[in-house]
Amino acid sequence: MPVTLTEVVNALDEELQPHLFKDYCPNGLQVEGKKTIKKIITGVTACQALIDQAIEKEADAILVHHGYFWRGESAVITGMKKQRIETLLHHGISLIAYHLPLDAHPVLGNNAQLAQRMGWNIQGGMEAGKARPLGNWGTLQDKLSVKDMASQLENVLHHKPLAITGGDHSINRVAWCTGAAQSMIDQALALGADAFVSGEVSESTFHFARENSIHYFAAGHHATERYGVQALAQWVTERMDVAHQFIDIHSPV
């Protein structure tokens, strides 16, 4: 029997539990296409280049971390938004997106997947009392210098991080949250972390790190969030007769 769009979305919703999150965008099915799914293309962001690749690969659905309809953006469908949605509808390609629920999943999420690739031992979440916290903290297998940590991040993520030194101490306890989570550095400090890793950096992050003696690494928003969507699609293919291909549309941010 062919796999239906409804079956895929229901399974993803059940696994990711988007109802637990107060997010900045709708999670789940954002643009409805064909009723059945044979092939899913995944990527970090539902940009036009990814849509064009999905058309070329004859995909029935696109699964991403960054979808559409963000809080605060204009509700009108014009320009870039019109072009993207019009292309999806014309080709019958569904758009499925999960933002914070994908960041926070304890196994498939961006933070869990980053820890797995970096060899970090997860000890807990950065948000006390939450069943699925955003961000984690843990320990390294061996203590590292700032230089060595930066090299390891670059080798694993294939993106050169911005490293801000907060002193001459080595790194044993680390906290991390992928994407634009630089403002969580104060929570990392409260957890006693020697270093905090996120995707992006703000001007104020530099001064906070220096004045509070905590190392900070901006390892790339795109680079730190490549892996959750791939793990999620793999989870789908293990349960349903659906093909999957990840396409990495480069972003230096």
Short mmCIF file of C-alpha atoms in Angstrom, two decimals:
data_model
loop_
_atom_site.label_atom_id
_atom_site.label_comp_id
_atom_site.label_asym_id
_atom_site.label_seq_id
_atom_site.Cartn_x
_atom_site.Cartn_y
_atom_site.Cartn_z
CA MET A 1 0.00 0.00 0.00
CA PRO A 2 1.28 3.49 -0.80
CA VAL A 3 2.28 5.68 2.15
CA THR A 4 -0.01 8.66 2.57
CA LEU A 5 0.98 12.20 3.48
CA THR A 6 -1.36 11.99 6.46
CA GLU A 7 0.40 8.86 7.76
CA VAL A 8 3.82 10.53 7.56
CA VAL A 9 2.73 13.77 9.23
CA ASN A 10 0.83 11.94 11.98
CA ALA A 11 3.87 9.78 12.76
CA LEU A 12 6.16 12.82 12.89
CA ASP A 13 3.75 14.74 15.11
CA GLU A 14 3.49 11.83 17.51
CA GLU A 15 7.27 11.46 17.74
CA LEU A 16 8.18 15.15 17.98
CA GLN A 17 5.22 16.31 20.12
CA PRO A 18 4.98 19.89 18.79
CA HIS A 19 2.17 20.65 21.24
CA LEU A 20 4.80 20.86 23.99
CA PHE A 21 6.39 23.95 22.44
CA LYS A 22 5.48 27.60 22.11
CA ASP A 23 7.18 28.12 18.76
CA TYR A 24 7.72 30.96 16.30
CA CYS A 25 6.09 29.11 13.40
CA PRO A 26 3.61 26.31 12.69
CA ASN A 27 5.10 22.83 13.04
CA GLY A 28 4.12 19.92 10.83
CA LEU A 29 2.47 20.19 7.44
CA GLN A 30 2.82 23.75 6.08
CA VAL A 31 2.02 23.29 2.38
CA GLU A 32 -0.10 20.36 1.19
CA GLY A 33 0.86 18.51 -1.97
CA LYS A 34 0.26 14.97 -3.23
CA LYS A 35 -1.79 12.58 -1.08
CA THR A 36 0.86 9.84 -1.24
CA ILE A 37 4.61 9.96 -0.63
CA LYS A 38 7.29 7.84 -2.26
CA LYS A 39 10.31 10.13 -1.82
CA ILE A 40 11.24 12.80 0.71
CA ILE A 41 13.95 15.41 0.23
CA THR A 42 15.38 16.90 3.41
CA GLY A 43 17.36 20.07 4.00
CA VAL A 44 17.92 22.70 6.64
CA THR A 45 15.87 25.50 5.06
CA ALA A 46 13.02 25.46 2.51
CA CYS A 47 14.75 27.87 0.16
CA GLN A 48 14.07 28.03 -3.58
CA ALA A 49 17.26 26.11 -4.33
CA LEU A 50 16.09 23.18 -2.21
CA ILE A 51 12.66 23.23 -3.87
CA ASP A 52 14.32 23.17 -7.29
CA GLN A 53 16.40 20.18 -6.23
CA ALA A 54 13.28 18.41 -4.96
CA ILE A 55 11.64 18.90 -8.36
CA GLU A 56 14.72 17.55 -10.14
CA LYS A 57 14.80 14.51 -7.83
CA GLU A 58 11.04 13.95 -8.34
CA ALA A 59 10.28 14.19 -4.63
CA ASP A 60 6.76 14.18 -3.22
CA ALA A 61 7.62 16.07 -0.02
CA ILE A 62 10.28 18.29 1.51
CA LEU A 63 11.11 17.94 5.21
CA VAL A 64 13.05 20.82 6.79
CA HIS A 65 13.97 22.52 10.04
CA HIS A 66 13.30 26.05 8.76
CA GLY A 67 9.97 26.32 6.99
CA TYR A 68 7.61 29.27 6.42
CA PHE A 69 5.07 31.52 8.16
CA TRP A 70 7.29 32.88 10.92
CA ARG A 71 5.83 34.99 13.70
CA GLY A 72 6.21 38.68 12.96
CA GLU A 73 6.71 38.36 9.20
CA SER A 74 4.24 39.86 6.73
CA ALA A 75 1.25 37.59 6.10
CA VAL A 76 0.92 38.55 2.44
CA ILE A 77 2.08 36.03 -0.16
CA THR A 78 4.17 38.09 -2.55
CA GLY A 79 7.68 38.11 -3.96
CA MET A 80 9.97 35.36 -2.69
CA LYS A 81 7.25 33.73 -0.60
CA LYS A 82 4.86 33.64 -3.57
CA GLN A 83 7.52 32.10 -5.81
CA ARG A 84 8.35 29.36 -3.32
CA ILE A 85 4.76 28.41 -2.49
CA GLU A 86 3.64 28.65 -6.11
CA THR A 87 6.43 26.25 -7.13
CA LEU A 88 5.50 23.76 -4.42
CA LEU A 89 1.81 23.81 -5.32
CA HIS A 90 2.44 23.59 -9.07
CA HIS A 91 4.50 20.43 -8.61
CA GLY A 92 2.33 18.95 -5.86
CA ILE A 93 5.22 18.88 -3.36
CA SER A 94 4.30 19.02 0.32
CA LEU A 95 6.35 21.08 2.77
CA ILE A 96 6.75 19.64 6.27
CA ALA A 97 8.72 21.62 8.86
CA TYR A 98 9.64 21.17 12.51
CA HIS A 99 11.51 23.89 14.36
CA LEU A 100 11.87 23.73 18.16
CA PRO A 101 10.48 20.19 18.41
CA LEU A 102 13.33 19.02 16.19
CA ASP A 103 15.92 20.95 18.19
CA ALA A 104 14.79 19.32 21.42
CA HIS A 105 14.16 15.65 20.54
CA PRO A 106 16.38 13.60 22.88
CA VAL A 107 17.63 11.26 20.13
CA LEU A 108 16.78 12.67 16.69
CA GLY A 109 17.10 16.36 17.58
CA ASN A 110 19.75 18.79 16.41
CA ASN A 111 21.31 19.05 19.87
CA ALA A 112 21.38 15.29 20.43
CA GLN A 113 22.81 14.69 16.97
CA LEU A 114 25.50 17.35 17.46
CA ALA A 115 26.54 15.74 20.74
CA GLN A 116 26.71 12.34 19.08
CA ARG A 117 29.02 13.61 16.35
CA MET A 118 31.22 15.55 18.76
CA GLY A 119 31.45 12.73 21.30
CA TRP A 120 29.93 14.79 24.13
CA ASN A 121 28.37 12.92 27.05
CA ILE A 122 24.93 14.44 27.72
CA GLN A 123 24.30 15.00 31.44
CA GLY A 124 21.13 17.08 31.30
CA GLY A 125 19.14 19.84 29.65
CA MET A 126 19.71 23.58 29.80
CA GLU A 127 16.08 24.25 30.77
CA ALA A 128 15.34 22.80 34.19
CA GLY A 129 12.04 21.02 34.61
CA LYS A 130 11.22 20.65 30.92
CA ALA A 131 10.60 17.21 29.48
CA ARG A 132 12.19 18.28 26.20
CA PRO A 133 14.57 21.15 26.94
CA LEU A 134 16.22 23.33 24.34
CA GLY A 135 19.95 22.82 24.71
CA ASN A 136 22.01 20.37 26.71
CA TRP A 137 25.07 20.25 28.89
CA GLY A 138 27.58 17.50 29.37
CA THR A 139 31.22 16.54 29.56
CA LEU A 140 33.97 15.87 27.06
CA GLN A 141 35.77 12.55 26.82
CA ASP A 142 39.05 14.44 27.37
CA LYS A 143 39.75 18.02 28.36
CA LEU A 144 40.44 20.32 25.42
CA SER A 145 41.95 23.72 24.88
CA VAL A 146 39.98 26.39 23.03
CA LYS A 147 42.17 25.82 19.98
CA ASP A 148 41.58 22.05 20.02
CA MET A 149 37.83 22.46 20.52
CA ALA A 150 37.68 24.88 17.58
CA SER A 151 39.61 22.41 15.41
CA GLN A 152 37.32 19.53 16.38
CA LEU A 153 34.20 21.59 15.57
CA GLU A 154 35.64 22.53 12.19
CA ASN A 155 36.60 18.94 11.38
CA VAL A 156 33.19 17.56 12.32
CA LEU A 157 30.96 20.33 10.94
CA HIS A 158 33.11 21.39 7.97
CA HIS A 159 32.64 25.00 9.03
CA LYS A 160 35.22 27.20 10.72
CA PRO A 161 33.80 28.40 14.06
CA LEU A 162 34.28 31.78 15.65
CA ALA A 163 36.00 31.10 18.98
CA ILE A 164 35.86 33.64 21.80
CA THR A 165 38.30 32.91 24.60
CA GLY A 166 37.01 33.47 28.11
CA GLY A 167 40.32 32.81 29.84
CA ASP A 168 43.15 30.28 29.89
CA HIS A 169 41.20 27.37 31.41
CA SER A 170 40.67 24.11 29.54
CA ILE A 171 37.25 22.74 28.61
CA ASN A 172 35.71 19.79 30.42
CA ARG A 173 32.06 20.75 30.94
CA VAL A 174 30.32 22.11 27.85
CA ALA A 175 26.80 23.41 27.16
CA TRP A 176 25.33 23.73 23.68
CA CYS A 177 22.24 24.74 21.76
CA THR A 178 22.23 24.75 17.97
CA GLY A 179 21.11 27.64 15.78
CA ALA A 180 20.51 31.19 17.00
CA ALA A 181 20.80 30.42 20.72
CA GLN A 182 23.64 32.76 21.66
CA SER A 183 21.44 34.42 24.30
CA MET A 184 21.47 31.17 26.29
CA ILE A 185 25.10 31.73 27.25
CA ASP A 186 23.95 33.00 30.65
CA GLN A 187 22.23 29.65 31.28
CA ALA A 188 25.42 27.87 30.28
CA LEU A 189 27.33 29.96 32.82
CA ALA A 190 24.79 29.15 35.54
CA LEU A 191 25.30 25.44 34.80
CA GLY A 192 29.02 25.80 35.42
CA ALA A 193 30.03 25.20 31.83
CA ASP A 194 33.59 25.94 30.77
CA ALA A 195 32.34 26.66 27.25
CA PHE A 196 29.11 27.25 25.36
CA VAL A 197 28.57 26.24 21.73
CA SER A 198 25.82 27.64 19.53
CA GLY A 199 25.28 28.53 15.91
CA GLU A 200 25.35 32.31 15.76
CA VAL A 201 26.91 35.16 17.71
CA SER A 202 25.80 38.63 18.78
CA GLU A 203 28.02 41.61 19.53
CA SER A 204 27.15 41.35 23.22
CA THR A 205 28.17 37.67 23.33
CA PHE A 206 31.82 38.65 23.02
CA HIS A 207 31.76 40.84 26.11
CA PHE A 208 29.67 38.41 28.15
CA ALA A 209 32.10 35.56 27.47
CA ARG A 210 35.18 37.64 28.24
CA GLU A 211 33.80 39.20 31.42
CA ASN A 212 32.36 35.94 32.79
CA SER A 213 35.30 33.69 31.91
CA ILE A 214 33.34 31.30 29.70
CA HIS A 215 34.57 30.25 26.26
CA TYR A 216 32.12 30.66 23.38
CA PHE A 217 32.00 29.05 19.96
CA ALA A 218 29.73 30.22 17.16
CA ALA A 219 29.86 27.06 15.07
CA GLY A 220 27.38 28.07 12.36
CA HIS A 221 23.58 28.18 12.38
CA HIS A 222 23.32 26.04 9.27
CA ALA A 223 26.29 23.84 10.17
CA THR A 224 24.96 22.89 13.62
CA GLU A 225 21.47 22.12 12.31
CA ARG A 226 22.19 19.77 9.41
CA TYR A 227 21.82 16.54 11.32
CA GLY A 228 18.44 16.48 13.06
CA VAL A 229 16.41 16.51 9.86
CA GLN A 230 18.52 13.68 8.43
CA ALA A 231 18.02 11.56 11.54
CA LEU A 232 14.29 12.30 11.47
CA ALA A 233 13.93 11.24 7.84
CA GLN A 234 15.94 8.07 8.53
CA TRP A 235 13.50 7.34 11.37
CA VAL A 236 10.63 7.63 8.85
CA THR A 237 12.27 5.34 6.28
CA GLU A 238 12.80 2.64 8.91
CA ARG A 239 9.04 2.58 9.57
CA MET A 240 7.53 3.31 6.16
CA ASP A 241 8.23 2.46 2.54
CA VAL A 242 9.57 5.92 1.70
CA ALA A 243 12.88 6.91 0.09
CA HIS A 244 14.95 9.78 1.46
CA GLN A 245 17.75 12.03 0.23
CA PHE A 246 19.39 14.90 2.12
CA ILE A 247 20.50 17.88 0.06
CA ASP A 248 22.86 20.36 1.68
CA ILE A 249 22.26 23.83 0.23
CA HIS A 250 25.35 25.68 1.42
CA SER A 251 24.98 28.60 3.80
CA PRO A 252 28.00 30.26 5.44
CA VAL A 253 25.88 31.64 8.30
#
